[in-house]
Amino acid sequence: MTPRGLTPAPAVVAVVVGVAAVVGVGFANPVPTPPITTDTLGPDSGEAVPDYLDRARDSVASVDGPVWALVSFTKALTVDEVITSTSSVQVPGAEVSGVRVSRVMFRVPIERVQTPLMSVPVPDNAEAVRRSPGVAATRLVSLGGDTDRQQQVALASAKQLSAGCACAVGVLVRATPEGLEAIEHDSNVRAVEALPSDASPWLAAVRPLLPEYVDVVAPGPDDGPVP
């Protein structure tokens, strides 16, 4: 503390001015809140399937406005079946509009073979959804694999996707609460899980509930022949 009647040293004045300037800049330009990057959509590894289904239903029940949500199917679907299940949903007395598919997830089913999950972003139109299997096939071929078996699996999966297989296992949608509730009642839909309204799907980990997960979420065998 400087005694009364004495002039502070120039160095002290400079430090005080510098600190004040930094504080002022901080108030004028507050640091933005970092985005939430810990959200997930889909079951956890090792989670009991009934527990996940309950958790997904609870997430939809708490929605009070348009949100992003993961839709997992009862079986692998063709893209035309995906379009039907998500764009023509019904509620009593009216058709629900405004369900926007933004990502289609593919996994080619091959008995006793672990195949890769491919997620393809799509614009807001049905034709883009119909083209998405070809996009997934092209990416699989370009990615290949680290081992001969992985490369064979990638090529076999790409071939089936290019042929229009029933290989869609989930989609990411943006929908109203009424739209999500209607999608839940579609016969091809197994689960709908909503993100919190302040969460971003682009920062969340997304993994659908695969049709082969019956009791527990766990990978199956990977000892079958690759066609």
PDB file of N, CA and C in Angstrom, residues 58-118:
ATOM      1  N   ASP A  58     -38.861 -42.564 -22.028  1.00  0.00           N
ATOM      2  CA  ASP A  58     -38.868 -41.444 -21.085  1.00  0.00           C
ATOM      3  C   ASP A  58     -38.351 -40.168 -21.740  1.00  0.00           C
ATOM      4  N   SER A  59     -37.349 -40.305 -22.614  1.00  0.00           N
ATOM      5  CA  SER A  59     -36.784 -39.109 -23.257  1.00  0.00           C
ATOM      6  C   SER A  59     -37.805 -38.436 -24.172  1.00  0.00           C
ATOM      7  N   VAL A  60     -38.624 -39.227 -24.843  1.00  0.00           N
ATOM      8  CA  VAL A  60     -39.657 -38.667 -25.722  1.00  0.00           C
ATOM      9  C   VAL A  60     -40.791 -38.052 -24.902  1.00  0.00           C
ATOM     10  N   ALA A  61     -41.125 -38.693 -23.798  1.00  0.00           N
ATOM     11  CA  ALA A  61     -42.208 -38.185 -22.943  1.00  0.00           C
ATOM     12  C   ALA A  61     -41.886 -36.816 -22.358  1.00  0.00           C
ATOM     13  N   SER A  62     -40.592 -36.488 -22.231  1.00  0.00           N
ATOM     14  CA  SER A  62     -40.199 -35.210 -21.623  1.00  0.00           C
ATOM     15  C   SER A  62     -40.042 -34.087 -22.635  1.00  0.00           C
ATOM     16  N   VAL A  63     -40.261 -34.367 -23.916  1.00  0.00           N
ATOM     17  CA  VAL A  63     -40.053 -33.371 -24.962  1.00  0.00           C
ATOM     18  C   VAL A  63     -41.215 -32.373 -24.976  1.00  0.00           C
ATOM     19  N   ASP A  64     -40.900 -31.069 -25.114  1.00  0.00           N
ATOM     20  CA  ASP A  64     -41.955 -30.056 -25.197  1.00  0.00           C
ATOM     21  C   ASP A  64     -41.800 -29.151 -26.414  1.00  0.00           C
ATOM     22  N   GLY A  65     -40.981 -29.574 -27.369  1.00  0.00           N
ATOM     23  CA  GLY A  65     -40.793 -28.799 -28.603  1.00  0.00           C
ATOM     24  C   GLY A  65     -39.992 -29.623 -29.588  1.00  0.00           C
ATOM     25  N   PRO A  66     -39.730 -29.070 -30.790  1.00  0.00           N
ATOM     26  CA  PRO A  66     -38.962 -29.824 -31.784  1.00  0.00           C
ATOM     27  C   PRO A  66     -37.568 -30.171 -31.264  1.00  0.00           C
ATOM     28  N   VAL A  67     -37.151 -31.410 -31.471  1.00  0.00           N
ATOM     29  CA  VAL A  67     -35.847 -31.878 -31.000  1.00  0.00           C
ATOM     30  C   VAL A  67     -35.254 -32.834 -32.037  1.00  0.00           C
ATOM     31  N   TRP A  68     -33.975 -33.146 -31.835  1.00  0.00           N
ATOM     32  CA  TRP A  68     -33.320 -34.196 -32.602  1.00  0.00           C
ATOM     33  C   TRP A  68     -33.544 -35.520 -31.888  1.00  0.00           C
ATOM     34  N   ALA A  69     -33.699 -36.583 -32.670  1.00  0.00           N
ATOM     35  CA  ALA A  69     -33.954 -37.886 -32.064  1.00  0.00           C
ATOM     36  C   ALA A  69     -33.397 -39.004 -32.930  1.00  0.00           C
ATOM     37  N   LEU A  70     -33.055 -40.098 -32.278  1.00  0.00           N
ATOM     38  CA  LEU A  70     -32.595 -41.300 -32.949  1.00  0.00           C
ATOM     39  C   LEU A  70     -33.745 -42.281 -33.068  1.00  0.00           C
ATOM     40  N   VAL A  71     -33.965 -42.768 -34.279  1.00  0.00           N
ATOM     41  CA  VAL A  71     -34.983 -43.779 -34.525  1.00  0.00           C
ATOM     42  C   VAL A  71     -34.273 -45.084 -34.874  1.00  0.00           C
ATOM     43  N   SER A  72     -34.513 -46.140 -34.098  1.00  0.00           N
ATOM     44  CA  SER A  72     -33.945 -47.459 -34.362  1.00  0.00           C
ATOM     45  C   SER A  72     -35.060 -48.382 -34.847  1.00  0.00           C
ATOM     46  N   PHE A  73     -34.753 -49.196 -35.841  1.00  0.00           N
ATOM     47  CA  PHE A  73     -35.774 -50.019 -36.472  1.00  0.00           C
ATOM     48  C   PHE A  73     -35.805 -51.446 -35.912  1.00  0.00           C
ATOM     49  N   THR A  74     -36.949 -52.108 -36.098  1.00  0.00           N
ATOM     50  CA  THR A  74     -37.112 -53.484 -35.638  1.00  0.00           C
ATOM     51  C   THR A  74     -36.289 -54.456 -36.483  1.00  0.00           C
ATOM     52  N   LYS A  75     -36.010 -54.074 -37.713  1.00  0.00           N
ATOM     53  CA  LYS A  75     -35.237 -54.881 -38.651  1.00  0.00           C
ATOM     54  C   LYS A  75     -34.560 -53.928 -39.626  1.00  0.00           C
ATOM     55  N   ALA A  76     -33.595 -54.425 -40.359  1.00  0.00           N
ATOM     56  CA  ALA A  76     -32.954 -53.594 -41.379  1.00  0.00           C
ATOM     57  C   ALA A  76     -33.962 -53.317 -42.494  1.00  0.00           C
ATOM     58  N   LEU A  77     -34.055 -52.040 -42.907  1.00  0.00           N
ATOM     59  CA  LEU A  77     -35.061 -51.609 -43.877  1.00  0.00           C
ATOM     60  C   LEU A  77     -34.431 -51.159 -45.182  1.00  0.00           C
ATOM     61  N   THR A  78     -35.228 -51.152 -46.243  1.00  0.00           N
ATOM     62  CA  THR A  78     -34.829 -50.478 -47.475  1.00  0.00           C
ATOM     63  C   THR A  78     -35.037 -48.983 -47.270  1.00  0.00           C
ATOM     64  N   VAL A  79     -34.443 -48.169 -48.127  1.00  0.00           N
ATOM     65  CA  VAL A  79     -34.610 -46.725 -47.964  1.00  0.00           C
ATOM     66  C   VAL A  79     -36.053 -46.295 -48.230  1.00  0.00           C
ATOM     67  N   ASP A  80     -36.755 -46.995 -49.107  1.00  0.00           N
ATOM     68  CA  ASP A  80     -38.166 -46.657 -49.326  1.00  0.00           C
ATOM     69  C   ASP A  80     -38.986 -46.936 -48.069  1.00  0.00           C
ATOM     70  N   GLU A  81     -38.662 -48.002 -47.357  1.00  0.00           N
ATOM     71  CA  GLU A  81     -39.343 -48.273 -46.091  1.00  0.00           C
ATOM     72  C   GLU A  81     -38.995 -47.216 -45.051  1.00  0.00           C
ATOM     73  N   VAL A  82     -37.760 -46.731 -45.065  1.00  0.00           N
ATOM     74  CA  VAL A  82     -37.363 -45.646 -44.157  1.00  0.00           C
ATOM     75  C   VAL A  82     -38.206 -44.412 -44.421  1.00  0.00           C
ATOM     76  N   ILE A  83     -38.364 -44.063 -45.690  1.00  0.00           N
ATOM     77  CA  ILE A  83     -39.144 -42.875 -46.056  1.00  0.00           C
ATOM     78  C   ILE A  83     -40.586 -43.030 -45.596  1.00  0.00           C
ATOM     79  N   THR A  84     -41.154 -44.208 -45.805  1.00  0.00           N
ATOM     80  CA  THR A  84     -42.538 -44.448 -45.396  1.00  0.00           C
ATOM     81  C   THR A  84     -42.695 -44.343 -43.878  1.00  0.00           C
ATOM     82  N   SER A  85     -41.746 -44.884 -43.143  1.00  0.00           N
ATOM     83  CA  SER A  85     -41.853 -44.905 -41.683  1.00  0.00           C
ATOM     84  C   SER A  85     -41.623 -43.552 -41.037  1.00  0.00           C
ATOM     85  N   THR A  86     -40.979 -42.635 -41.748  1.00  0.00           N
ATOM     86  CA  THR A  86     -40.637 -41.345 -41.130  1.00  0.00           C
ATOM     87  C   THR A  86     -41.335 -40.141 -41.744  1.00  0.00           C
ATOM     88  N   SER A  87     -41.842 -40.268 -42.968  1.00  0.00           N
ATOM     89  CA  SER A  87     -42.428 -39.089 -43.606  1.00  0.00           C
ATOM     90  C   SER A  87     -43.937 -39.159 -43.733  1.00  0.00           C
ATOM     91  N   SER A  88     -44.541 -40.311 -43.466  1.00  0.00           N
ATOM     92  CA  SER A  88     -45.994 -40.440 -43.585  1.00  0.00           C
ATOM     93  C   SER A  88     -46.608 -40.883 -42.267  1.00  0.00           C
ATOM     94  N   VAL A  89     -46.001 -40.458 -41.163  1.00  0.00           N
ATOM     95  CA  VAL A  89     -46.521 -40.846 -39.861  1.00  0.00           C
ATOM     96  C   VAL A  89     -47.879 -40.199 -39.623  1.00  0.00           C
ATOM     97  N   GLN A  90     -48.719 -40.878 -38.873  1.00  0.00           N
ATOM     98  CA  GLN A  90     -50.083 -40.425 -38.668  1.00  0.00           C
ATOM     99  C   GLN A  90     -50.392 -40.225 -37.189  1.00  0.00           C
ATOM    100  N   VAL A  91     -51.209 -39.236 -36.904  1.00  0.00           N
ATOM    101  CA  VAL A  91     -51.828 -39.104 -35.590  1.00  0.00           C
ATOM    102  C   VAL A  91     -53.331 -39.075 -35.836  1.00  0.00           C
ATOM    103  N   PRO A  92     -54.138 -39.380 -34.831  1.00  0.00           N
ATOM    104  CA  PRO A  92     -55.585 -39.417 -35.059  1.00  0.00           C
ATOM    105  C   PRO A  92     -56.105 -38.130 -35.672  1.00  0.00           C
ATOM    106  N   GLY A  93     -56.687 -38.266 -36.860  1.00  0.00           N
ATOM    107  CA  GLY A  93     -57.333 -37.134 -37.512  1.00  0.00           C
ATOM    108  C   GLY A  93     -56.460 -36.285 -38.392  1.00  0.00           C
ATOM    109  N   ALA A  94     -55.138 -36.522 -38.427  1.00  0.00           N
ATOM    110  CA  ALA A  94     -54.285 -35.646 -39.240  1.00  0.00           C
ATOM    111  C   ALA A  94     -52.972 -36.317 -39.539  1.00  0.00           C
ATOM    112  N   GLU A  95     -52.324 -35.806 -40.599  1.00  0.00           N
ATOM    113  CA  GLU A  95     -50.978 -36.273 -40.929  1.00  0.00           C
ATOM    114  C   GLU A  95     -49.961 -35.341 -40.272  1.00  0.00           C
ATOM    115  N   VAL A  96     -48.950 -35.913 -39.684  1.00  0.00           N
ATOM    116  CA  VAL A  96     -47.918 -35.119 -39.026  1.00  0.00           C
ATOM    117  C   VAL A  96     -46.896 -34.683 -40.060  1.00  0.00           C
ATOM    118  N   SER A  97     -46.621 -33.410 -40.126  1.00  0.00           N
ATOM    119  CA  SER A  97     -45.602 -32.910 -41.049  1.00  0.00           C
ATOM    120  C   SER A  97     -44.422 -32.409 -40.246  1.00  0.00           C
ATOM    121  N   GLY A  98     -43.339 -32.096 -40.950  1.00  0.00           N
ATOM    122  CA  GLY A  98     -42.194 -31.517 -40.285  1.00  0.00           C
ATOM    123  C   GLY A  98     -41.221 -32.502 -39.715  1.00  0.00           C
ATOM    124  N   VAL A  99     -41.311 -33.792 -40.058  1.00  0.00           N
ATOM    125  CA  VAL A  99     -40.312 -34.769 -39.639  1.00  0.00           C
ATOM    126  C   VAL A  99     -39.199 -34.739 -40.676  1.00  0.00           C
ATOM    127  N   ARG A 100     -38.017 -34.357 -40.262  1.00  0.00           N
ATOM    128  CA  ARG A 100     -36.919 -34.174 -41.185  1.00  0.00           C
ATOM    129  C   ARG A 100     -35.828 -35.202 -40.916  1.00  0.00           C
ATOM    130  N   VAL A 101     -35.574 -36.092 -41.866  1.00  0.00           N
ATOM    131  CA  VAL A 101     -34.495 -37.067 -41.752  1.00  0.00           C
ATOM    132  C   VAL A 101     -33.188 -36.382 -42.139  1.00  0.00           C
ATOM    133  N   SER A 102     -32.198 -36.422 -41.260  1.00  0.00           N
ATOM    134  CA  SER A 102     -30.931 -35.754 -41.546  1.00  0.00           C
ATOM    135  C   SER A 102     -29.749 -36.714 -41.661  1.00  0.00           C
ATOM    136  N   ARG A 103     -29.935 -37.958 -41.257  1.00  0.00           N
ATOM    137  CA  ARG A 103     -28.838 -38.918 -41.307  1.00  0.00           C
ATOM    138  C   ARG A 103     -29.437 -40.329 -41.361  1.00  0.00           C
ATOM    139  N   VAL A 104     -28.880 -41.160 -42.246  1.00  0.00           N
ATOM    140  CA  VAL A 104     -29.327 -42.550 -42.357  1.00  0.00           C
ATOM    141  C   VAL A 104     -28.154 -43.446 -41.984  1.00  0.00           C
ATOM    142  N   MET A 105     -28.426 -44.426 -41.125  1.00  0.00           N
ATOM    143  CA  MET A 105     -27.378 -45.332 -40.652  1.00  0.00           C
ATOM    144  C   MET A 105     -27.581 -46.727 -41.238  1.00  0.00           C
ATOM    145  N   PHE A 106     -26.508 -47.256 -41.843  1.00  0.00           N
ATOM    146  CA  PHE A 106     -26.575 -48.547 -42.525  1.00  0.00           C
ATOM    147  C   PHE A 106     -25.638 -49.556 -41.867  1.00  0.00           C
ATOM    148  N   ARG A 107     -26.103 -50.797 -41.854  1.00  0.00           N
ATOM    149  CA  ARG A 107     -25.250 -51.910 -41.430  1.00  0.00           C
ATOM    150  C   ARG A 107     -25.738 -53.149 -42.158  1.00  0.00           C
ATOM    151  N   VAL A 108     -24.914 -53.692 -43.039  1.00  0.00           N
ATOM    152  CA  VAL A 108     -25.314 -54.843 -43.856  1.00  0.00           C
ATOM    153  C   VAL A 108     -25.358 -56.095 -42.976  1.00  0.00           C
ATOM    154  N   PRO A 109     -26.507 -56.777 -42.920  1.00  0.00           N
ATOM    155  CA  PRO A 109     -26.583 -57.989 -42.092  1.00  0.00           C
ATOM    156  C   PRO A 109     -25.977 -59.200 -42.806  1.00  0.00           C
ATOM    157  N   ILE A 110     -24.914 -59.745 -42.237  1.00  0.00           N
ATOM    158  CA  ILE A 110     -24.292 -60.972 -42.739  1.00  0.00           C
ATOM    159  C   ILE A 110     -24.149 -61.899 -41.536  1.00  0.00           C
ATOM    160  N   GLU A 111     -24.666 -63.104 -41.653  1.00  0.00           N
ATOM    161  CA  GLU A 111     -24.715 -64.015 -40.511  1.00  0.00           C
ATOM    162  C   GLU A 111     -23.319 -64.281 -39.949  1.00  0.00           C
ATOM    163  N   ARG A 112     -23.200 -64.069 -38.639  1.00  0.00           N
ATOM    164  CA  ARG A 112     -21.970 -64.319 -37.874  1.00  0.00           C
ATOM    165  C   ARG A 112     -20.770 -63.524 -38.414  1.00  0.00           C
ATOM    166  N   VAL A 113     -21.060 -62.341 -38.948  1.00  0.00           N
ATOM    167  CA  VAL A 113     -20.009 -61.442 -39.424  1.00  0.00           C
ATOM    168  C   VAL A 113     -20.300 -60.044 -38.886  1.00  0.00           C
ATOM    169  N   GLN A 114     -19.299 -59.425 -38.264  1.00  0.00           N
ATOM    170  CA  GLN A 114     -19.435 -58.058 -37.775  1.00  0.00           C
ATOM    171  C   GLN A 114     -19.146 -57.084 -38.921  1.00  0.00           C
ATOM    172  N   THR A 115     -20.178 -56.397 -39.360  1.00  0.00           N
ATOM    173  CA  THR A 115     -20.045 -55.455 -40.474  1.00  0.00           C
ATOM    174  C   THR A 115     -20.041 -54.025 -39.941  1.00  0.00           C
ATOM    175  N   PRO A 116     -19.418 -53.092 -40.671  1.00  0.00           N
ATOM    176  CA  PRO A 116     -19.308 -51.716 -40.170  1.00  0.00           C
ATOM    177  C   PRO A 116     -20.623 -50.954 -40.230  1.00  0.00           C
ATOM    178  N   LEU A 117     -20.796 -50.042 -39.288  1.00  0.00           N
ATOM    179  CA  LEU A 117     -21.934 -49.129 -39.279  1.00  0.00           C
ATOM    180  C   LEU A 117     -21.538 -47.873 -40.050  1.00  0.00           C
ATOM    181  N   MET A 118     -22.312 -47.511 -41.061  1.00  0.00           N
ATOM    182  CA  MET A 118     -22.042 -46.329 -41.871  1.00  0.00           C
ATOM    183  C   MET A 118     -23.161 -45.315 -41.671  1.00  0.00           C
TER     184      MET A 118
END
